[in-house]
Short mmCIF file of C-alpha atoms in Angstrom, two decimals:
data_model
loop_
_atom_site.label_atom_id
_atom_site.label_comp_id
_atom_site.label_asym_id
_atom_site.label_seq_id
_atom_site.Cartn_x
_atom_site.Cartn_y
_atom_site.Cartn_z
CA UNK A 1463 134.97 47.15 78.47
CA UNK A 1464 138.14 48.98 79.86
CA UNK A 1465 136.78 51.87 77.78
CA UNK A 1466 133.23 52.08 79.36
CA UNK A 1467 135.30 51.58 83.11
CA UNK A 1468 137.48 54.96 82.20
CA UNK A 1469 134.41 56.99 81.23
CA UNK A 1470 131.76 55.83 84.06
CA UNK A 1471 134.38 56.92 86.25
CA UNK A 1472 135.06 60.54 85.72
CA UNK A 1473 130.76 60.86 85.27
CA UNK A 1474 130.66 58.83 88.94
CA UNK A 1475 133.27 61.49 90.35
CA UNK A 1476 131.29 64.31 88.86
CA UNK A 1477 128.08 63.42 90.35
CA UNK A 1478 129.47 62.96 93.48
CA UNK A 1479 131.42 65.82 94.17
CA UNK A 1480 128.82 68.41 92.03
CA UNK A 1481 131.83 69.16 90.32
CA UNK A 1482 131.49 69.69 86.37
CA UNK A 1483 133.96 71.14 83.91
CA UNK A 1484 133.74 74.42 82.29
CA UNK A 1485 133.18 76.35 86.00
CA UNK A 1486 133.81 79.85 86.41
CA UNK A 1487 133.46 81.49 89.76
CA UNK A 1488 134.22 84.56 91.50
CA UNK A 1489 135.57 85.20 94.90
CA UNK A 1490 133.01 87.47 96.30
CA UNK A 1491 129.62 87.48 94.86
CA UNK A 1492 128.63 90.59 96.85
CA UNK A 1493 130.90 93.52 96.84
CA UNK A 1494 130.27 96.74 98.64
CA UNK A 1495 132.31 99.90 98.98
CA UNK A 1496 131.71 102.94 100.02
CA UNK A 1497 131.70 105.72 97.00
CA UNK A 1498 135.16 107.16 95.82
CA UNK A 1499 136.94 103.93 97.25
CA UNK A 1500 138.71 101.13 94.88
CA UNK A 1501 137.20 97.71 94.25
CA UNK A 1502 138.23 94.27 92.67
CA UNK A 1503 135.86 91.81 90.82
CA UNK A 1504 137.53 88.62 90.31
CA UNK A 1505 136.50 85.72 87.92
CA UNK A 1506 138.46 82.62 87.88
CA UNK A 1507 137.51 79.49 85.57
CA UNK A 1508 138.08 75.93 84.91
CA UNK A 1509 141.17 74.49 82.89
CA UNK A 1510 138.70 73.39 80.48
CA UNK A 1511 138.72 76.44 79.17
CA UNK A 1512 141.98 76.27 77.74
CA UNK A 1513 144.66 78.89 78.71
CA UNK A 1514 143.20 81.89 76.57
CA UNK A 1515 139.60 81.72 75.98
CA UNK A 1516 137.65 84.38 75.30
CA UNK A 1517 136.17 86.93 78.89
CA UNK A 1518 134.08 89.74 78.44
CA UNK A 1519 132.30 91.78 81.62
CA UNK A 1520 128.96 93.08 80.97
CA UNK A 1521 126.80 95.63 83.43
CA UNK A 1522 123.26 95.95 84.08
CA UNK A 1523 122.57 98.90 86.27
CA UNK A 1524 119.56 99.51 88.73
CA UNK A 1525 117.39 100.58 85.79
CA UNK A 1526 117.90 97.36 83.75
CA UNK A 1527 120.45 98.87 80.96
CA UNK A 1528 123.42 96.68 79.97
CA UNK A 1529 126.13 97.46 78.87
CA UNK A 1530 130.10 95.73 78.11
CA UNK A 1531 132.96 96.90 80.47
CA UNK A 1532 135.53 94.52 78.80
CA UNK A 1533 134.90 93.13 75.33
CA UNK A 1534 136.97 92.46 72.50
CA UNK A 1535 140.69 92.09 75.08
CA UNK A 1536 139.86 95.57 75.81
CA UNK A 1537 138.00 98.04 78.13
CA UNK A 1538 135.22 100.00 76.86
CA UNK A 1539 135.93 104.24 76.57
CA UNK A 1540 133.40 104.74 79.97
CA UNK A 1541 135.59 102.64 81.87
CA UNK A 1542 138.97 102.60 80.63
CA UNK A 1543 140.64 105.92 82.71
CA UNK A 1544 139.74 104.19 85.95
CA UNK A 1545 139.53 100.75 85.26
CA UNK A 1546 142.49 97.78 84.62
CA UNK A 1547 141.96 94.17 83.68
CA UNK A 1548 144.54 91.70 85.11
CA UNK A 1549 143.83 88.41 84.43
CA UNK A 1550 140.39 88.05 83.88
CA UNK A 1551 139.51 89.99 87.11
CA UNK A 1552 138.16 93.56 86.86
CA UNK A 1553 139.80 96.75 89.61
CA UNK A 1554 138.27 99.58 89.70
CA UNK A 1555 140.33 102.48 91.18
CA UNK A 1556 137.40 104.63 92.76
CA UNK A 1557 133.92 103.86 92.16
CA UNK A 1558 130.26 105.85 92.01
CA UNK A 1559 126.84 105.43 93.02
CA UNK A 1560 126.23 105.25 89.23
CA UNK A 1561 128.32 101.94 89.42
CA UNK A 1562 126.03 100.06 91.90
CA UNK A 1563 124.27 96.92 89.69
CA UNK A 1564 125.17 93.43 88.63
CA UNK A 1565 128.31 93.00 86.90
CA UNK A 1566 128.51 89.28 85.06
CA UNK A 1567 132.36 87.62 83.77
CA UNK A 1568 131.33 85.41 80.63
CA UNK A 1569 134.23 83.06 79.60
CA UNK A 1570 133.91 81.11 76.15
CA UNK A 1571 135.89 78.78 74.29
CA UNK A 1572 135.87 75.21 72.72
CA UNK A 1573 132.74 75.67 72.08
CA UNK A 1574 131.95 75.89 76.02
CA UNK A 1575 130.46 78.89 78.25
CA UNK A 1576 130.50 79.61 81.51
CA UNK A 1577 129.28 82.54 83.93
CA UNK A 1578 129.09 84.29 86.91
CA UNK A 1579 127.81 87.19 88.51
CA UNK A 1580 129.52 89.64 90.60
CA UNK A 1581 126.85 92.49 92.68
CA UNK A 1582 128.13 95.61 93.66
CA UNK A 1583 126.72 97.84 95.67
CA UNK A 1584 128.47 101.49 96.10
CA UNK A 1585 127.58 102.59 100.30
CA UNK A 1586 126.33 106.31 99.31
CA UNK A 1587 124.85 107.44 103.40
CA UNK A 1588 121.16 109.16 103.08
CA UNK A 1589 120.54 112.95 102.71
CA UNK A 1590 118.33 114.67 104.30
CA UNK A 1591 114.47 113.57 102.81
CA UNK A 1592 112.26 115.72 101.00
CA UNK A 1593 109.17 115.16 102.71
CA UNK A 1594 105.66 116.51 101.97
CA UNK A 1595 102.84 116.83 104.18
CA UNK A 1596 99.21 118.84 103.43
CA UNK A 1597 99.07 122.14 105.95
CA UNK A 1598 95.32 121.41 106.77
CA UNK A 1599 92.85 118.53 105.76
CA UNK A 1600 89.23 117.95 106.80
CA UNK A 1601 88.05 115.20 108.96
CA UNK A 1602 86.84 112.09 107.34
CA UNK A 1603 89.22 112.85 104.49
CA UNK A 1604 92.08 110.37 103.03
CA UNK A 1605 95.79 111.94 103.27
CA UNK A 1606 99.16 110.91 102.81
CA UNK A 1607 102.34 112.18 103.79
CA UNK A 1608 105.42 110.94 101.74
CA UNK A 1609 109.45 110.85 102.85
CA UNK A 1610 111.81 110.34 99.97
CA UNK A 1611 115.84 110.15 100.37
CA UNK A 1612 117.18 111.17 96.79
CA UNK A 1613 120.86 110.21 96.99
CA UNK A 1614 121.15 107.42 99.22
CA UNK A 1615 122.75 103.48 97.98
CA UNK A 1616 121.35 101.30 98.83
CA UNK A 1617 117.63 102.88 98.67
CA UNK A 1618 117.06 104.43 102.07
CA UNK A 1619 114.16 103.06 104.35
CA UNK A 1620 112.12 105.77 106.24
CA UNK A 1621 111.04 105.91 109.90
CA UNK A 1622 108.54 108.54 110.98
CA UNK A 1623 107.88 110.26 114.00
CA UNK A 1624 104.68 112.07 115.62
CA UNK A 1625 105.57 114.99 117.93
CA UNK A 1626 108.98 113.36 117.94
CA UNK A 1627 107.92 110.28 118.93
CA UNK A 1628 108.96 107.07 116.96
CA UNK A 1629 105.61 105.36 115.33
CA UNK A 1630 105.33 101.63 114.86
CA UNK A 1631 104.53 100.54 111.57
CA UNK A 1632 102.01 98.19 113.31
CA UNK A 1633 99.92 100.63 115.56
CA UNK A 1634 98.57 98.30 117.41
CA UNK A 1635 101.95 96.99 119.03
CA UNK A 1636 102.29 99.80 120.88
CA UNK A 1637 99.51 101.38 123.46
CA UNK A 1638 100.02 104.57 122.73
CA UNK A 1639 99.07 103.98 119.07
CA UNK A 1640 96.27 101.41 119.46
CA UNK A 1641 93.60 103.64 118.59
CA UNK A 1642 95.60 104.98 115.25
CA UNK A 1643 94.22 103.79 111.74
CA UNK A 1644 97.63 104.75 109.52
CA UNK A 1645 99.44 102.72 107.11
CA UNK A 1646 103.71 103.18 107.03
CA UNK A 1647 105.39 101.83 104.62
CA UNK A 1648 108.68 101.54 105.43
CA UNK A 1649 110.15 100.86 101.89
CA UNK A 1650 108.37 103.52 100.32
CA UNK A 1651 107.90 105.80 102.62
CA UNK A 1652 105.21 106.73 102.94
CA UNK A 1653 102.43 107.29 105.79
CA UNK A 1654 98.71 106.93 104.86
CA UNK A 1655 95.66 108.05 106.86
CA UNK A 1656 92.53 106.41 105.60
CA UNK A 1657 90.06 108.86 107.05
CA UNK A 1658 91.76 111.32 109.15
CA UNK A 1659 90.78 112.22 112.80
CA UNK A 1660 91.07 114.97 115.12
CA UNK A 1661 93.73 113.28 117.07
CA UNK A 1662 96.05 112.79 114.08
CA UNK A 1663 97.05 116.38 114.17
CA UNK A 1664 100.68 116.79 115.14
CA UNK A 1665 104.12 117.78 114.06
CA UNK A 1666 105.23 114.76 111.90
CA UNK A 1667 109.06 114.38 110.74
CA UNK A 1668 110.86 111.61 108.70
CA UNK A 1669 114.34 110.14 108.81
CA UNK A 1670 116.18 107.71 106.48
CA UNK A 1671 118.46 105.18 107.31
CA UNK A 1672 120.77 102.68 104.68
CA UNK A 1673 123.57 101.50 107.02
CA UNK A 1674 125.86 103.28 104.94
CA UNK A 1675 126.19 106.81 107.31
CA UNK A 1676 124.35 108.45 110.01
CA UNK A 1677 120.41 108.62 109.17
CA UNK A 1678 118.79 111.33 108.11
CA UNK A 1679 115.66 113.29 109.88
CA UNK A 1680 113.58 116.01 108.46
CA UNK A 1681 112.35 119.15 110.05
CA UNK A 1682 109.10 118.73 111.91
CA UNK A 1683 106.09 119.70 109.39
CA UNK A 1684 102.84 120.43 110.98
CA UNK A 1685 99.60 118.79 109.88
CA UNK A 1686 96.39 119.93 111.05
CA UNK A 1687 92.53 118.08 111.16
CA UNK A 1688 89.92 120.24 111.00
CA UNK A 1689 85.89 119.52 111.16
CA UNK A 1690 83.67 120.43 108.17
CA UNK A 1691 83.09 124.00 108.35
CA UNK A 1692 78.97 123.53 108.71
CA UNK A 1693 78.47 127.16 109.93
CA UNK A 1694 80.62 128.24 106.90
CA UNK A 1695 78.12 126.07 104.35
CA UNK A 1696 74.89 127.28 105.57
CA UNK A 1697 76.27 130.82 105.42
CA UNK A 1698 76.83 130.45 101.96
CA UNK A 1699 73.76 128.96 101.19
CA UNK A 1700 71.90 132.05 102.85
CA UNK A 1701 74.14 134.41 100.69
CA UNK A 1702 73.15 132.76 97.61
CA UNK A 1703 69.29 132.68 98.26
CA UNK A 1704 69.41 136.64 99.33
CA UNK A 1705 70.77 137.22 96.12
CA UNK A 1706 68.37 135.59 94.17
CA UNK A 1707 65.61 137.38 95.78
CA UNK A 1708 67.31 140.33 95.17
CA UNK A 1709 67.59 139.38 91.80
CA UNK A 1710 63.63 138.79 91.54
CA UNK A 1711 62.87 141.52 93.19
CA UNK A 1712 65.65 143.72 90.74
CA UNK A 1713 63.08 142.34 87.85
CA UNK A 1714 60.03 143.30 89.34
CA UNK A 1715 60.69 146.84 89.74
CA UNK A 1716 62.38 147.70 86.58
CA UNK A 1717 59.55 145.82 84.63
CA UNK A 1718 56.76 148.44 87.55
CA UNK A 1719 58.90 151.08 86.49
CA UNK A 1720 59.33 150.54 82.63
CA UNK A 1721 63.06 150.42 82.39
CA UNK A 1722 62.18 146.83 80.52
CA UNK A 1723 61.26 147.10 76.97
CA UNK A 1724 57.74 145.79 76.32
CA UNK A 1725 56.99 142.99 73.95
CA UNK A 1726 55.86 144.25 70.92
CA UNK A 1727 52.29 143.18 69.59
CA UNK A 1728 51.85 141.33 65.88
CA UNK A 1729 49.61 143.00 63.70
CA UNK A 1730 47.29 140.39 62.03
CA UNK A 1731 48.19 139.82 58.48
CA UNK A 1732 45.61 141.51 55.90
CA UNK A 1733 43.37 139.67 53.37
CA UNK A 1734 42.44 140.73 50.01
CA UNK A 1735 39.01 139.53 48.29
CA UNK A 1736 39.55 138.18 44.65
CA UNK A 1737 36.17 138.16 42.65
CA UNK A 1738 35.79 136.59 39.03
CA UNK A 1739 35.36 138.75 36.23
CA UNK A 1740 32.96 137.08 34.90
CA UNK A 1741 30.65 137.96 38.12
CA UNK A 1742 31.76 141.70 37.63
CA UNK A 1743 31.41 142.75 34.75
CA UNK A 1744 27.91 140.93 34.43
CA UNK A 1745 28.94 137.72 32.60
CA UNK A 1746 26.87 134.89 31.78
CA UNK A 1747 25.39 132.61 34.72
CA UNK A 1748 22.90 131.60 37.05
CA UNK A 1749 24.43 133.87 39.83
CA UNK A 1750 24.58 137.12 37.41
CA UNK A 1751 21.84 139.43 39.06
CA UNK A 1752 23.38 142.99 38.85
CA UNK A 1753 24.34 142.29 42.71
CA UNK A 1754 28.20 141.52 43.91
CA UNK A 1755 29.00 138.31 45.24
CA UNK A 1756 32.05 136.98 46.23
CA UNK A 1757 32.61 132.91 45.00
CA UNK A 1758 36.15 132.65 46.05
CA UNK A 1759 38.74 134.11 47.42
CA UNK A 1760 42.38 134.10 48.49
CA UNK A 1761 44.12 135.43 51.54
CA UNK A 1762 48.27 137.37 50.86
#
C-alpha cells in the first residue's frame, strides 16, 4: 500500500506539471547572427541523465545533408579551428552563410534519449538581383520576367516596380493597376503576364529585401509589346508565291527552248517466229502441203 502511495505520487506530479525526466532543452531555439560574428548553442539536460552521458551535435543544412559537429567527446575536422565545446553547449567563434540550418544536441545514457533542436540562421543582406526580362514580345503572348538575389540569408523576397512605381501583388487593390492581368510572386520572384497587352510596356526593375541590410534594386530593363506584324506576313506570303511563278515559268521556257533533256522513247521488244521441223523440211502430217505455216511460236 505505502508502496503504490510513493509511486502514484511522483506520476500525479508529472502529469500535472508536464514535467517528465530525461528533458533536454536549449536556451534559444532560434539563433541569428549576422555572418563573420560569434554564436553560442546551448543544450542543458535533466539529472536523469547522470553526470556524464553521452552528447553529440549533428547539422542538417538548407539542402537536407547531415552531418556530426561533436561526436565521439570530440569536434569533427570542419569545425574544430573555430569551434569549442564547453559543457555540452556548442560556440562558434565567427560563423558563415554556409552555417545557416538546424543544428540538434542528442544526449544518451541509461538507456534514455533526449533531444533538442537549435536553428540558426546566419543574416547575409541581399545583393543586387540578376533579373531577366525579354527585349520585345508580341501581343497576346505569355511572358515572364524573373528577379533572383544569389547571396542573400535568409532567401530574399522580391518587390517589383513599373516605371518606378511600386506594383501590388494584388492588382486590383490599387486603381492604378485594376485593369493589369499579372501574377507576382513575391517568394519566387517572379512576375507573369498571361497574355501581354499594349499597356504592359514599361521599364520594369526588381529589388530584394531579407531584413538583414539595405534592399537591393536592379537597373530598370525595358520591355516592349508589340502587335502581330500582319503587313510583314502577307508580304511574305506575296514573296513566296512570285517565286513560285517564277519558278513555273523558269520550267516552261527551258523545256520551249530545249535546255531540258527529252524523255527518251522505248523501242518495242522484237519477236522471233519458231516453226517445227517437221513442217519444214516436209515431214509427215495432215498440214504438210509444200506451203509454210507457222503452228507455234515464241516471243525473246
Amino acid at each position: 500500500m505505502l508502496v503504490g502511495w510513493l509511486v502514484s505520487v511522483p506520476l500525479f506530479f508529472f502529469a500535472a506539471t508536464g514535467v517528465s525526466g530525461f528533458t533536454v532543452n536549449t536556451d534559444n531555439a532560434n539563433v541569428r547572427v549576422e555572418e563573420n560574428k560569434g554564436a553560442d548553442l546551448t543544450c542543458s539536460y535533466s539529472a536523469d541523465f547522470g553526470s556524464n552521458p553521452r552528447v553529440e551535435w549533428k547539422f542538417k543544412n538548407q539542402k537536407g545533408s547531415q552531418m556530426y559537429v561533436f561526436f565521439d567527446k570530440q569536434l569533427t575536422t570542419p569545425y574544430a579551428d573555430r569551434v569549442t565545446m564547453y559543457g555540452s553547449n556548442l560556440r562558434f567563434s565567427r560563423v558563415t552563410r554556409e552555417d545557416t540550418g538546424v543544428y540538434s544536441c542528442e544526449v544518451s545514457a541509461n538507456s534514455q534519449f533526449g533531444e533538442v533542436k537549435v536553428t540558426m540562421t546566419i543574416l547575409v543582406p541581399p545583393g543586387e538581383p540578376v533579373v531577366r526580362v525579354p527585349s520585345s514580345v508580341t501581343t497576346g503572348r505569355a511572358v515572364t520576367l524573373t528577379c533572383h538575389d544569389p547571396v542573400g540569408s535568409p532567401p530574399s523576397k522580391y518587390n517589383w516596380f513599373k516605371d518606378g512605381v511600386l506594383m501590388p501583388s494584388d492588382p486590383s487593390t490599387i486603381a492604378a493597376f485594376k485593369n493589369a492581368t499579372y501574377k507576382l510572386n513575391t517568394e519566387k520572384g517572379t512576375l507573369e503576364f498571361p497574355a501581354a497587352v499594349k499597356m504592359d510596356s514599361a521599364q520594369y526593375s526588381c529589388e530584394a529585401f531579407n531584413g538583414a541590410g539595405p534592399a537591393q534594386r536592379s537597373k530598370p530593363f525595358e520591355l516592349r509589346i508589340q502587335d502581330l506584324n500582319t503587313g510583314g506576313i502577307v508580304a511574305g506570303v506575296i514573296v513566296a508565291l512570285l517565286l513560285v511563278v517564277l519558278l513555273v515559268f523558269g520550267i516552261w521556257y527551258a523545256k520551249k527552248k530545249g535546255y531540258l533533256p527529252k524523255k527518251t522513247e522505248s523501242k518495242p521488244k522484237s519477236s522471233v517466229v519458231y516453226q517445227p521441223a517437221s513442217s519444214v523440211y516436209g515431214g509427215g502430217g495432215e498440214n504438210n502441203d509444200g506451203e509454210f505455216k507457222q503452228t507455234s511460236s515464241f516471243v525473246v
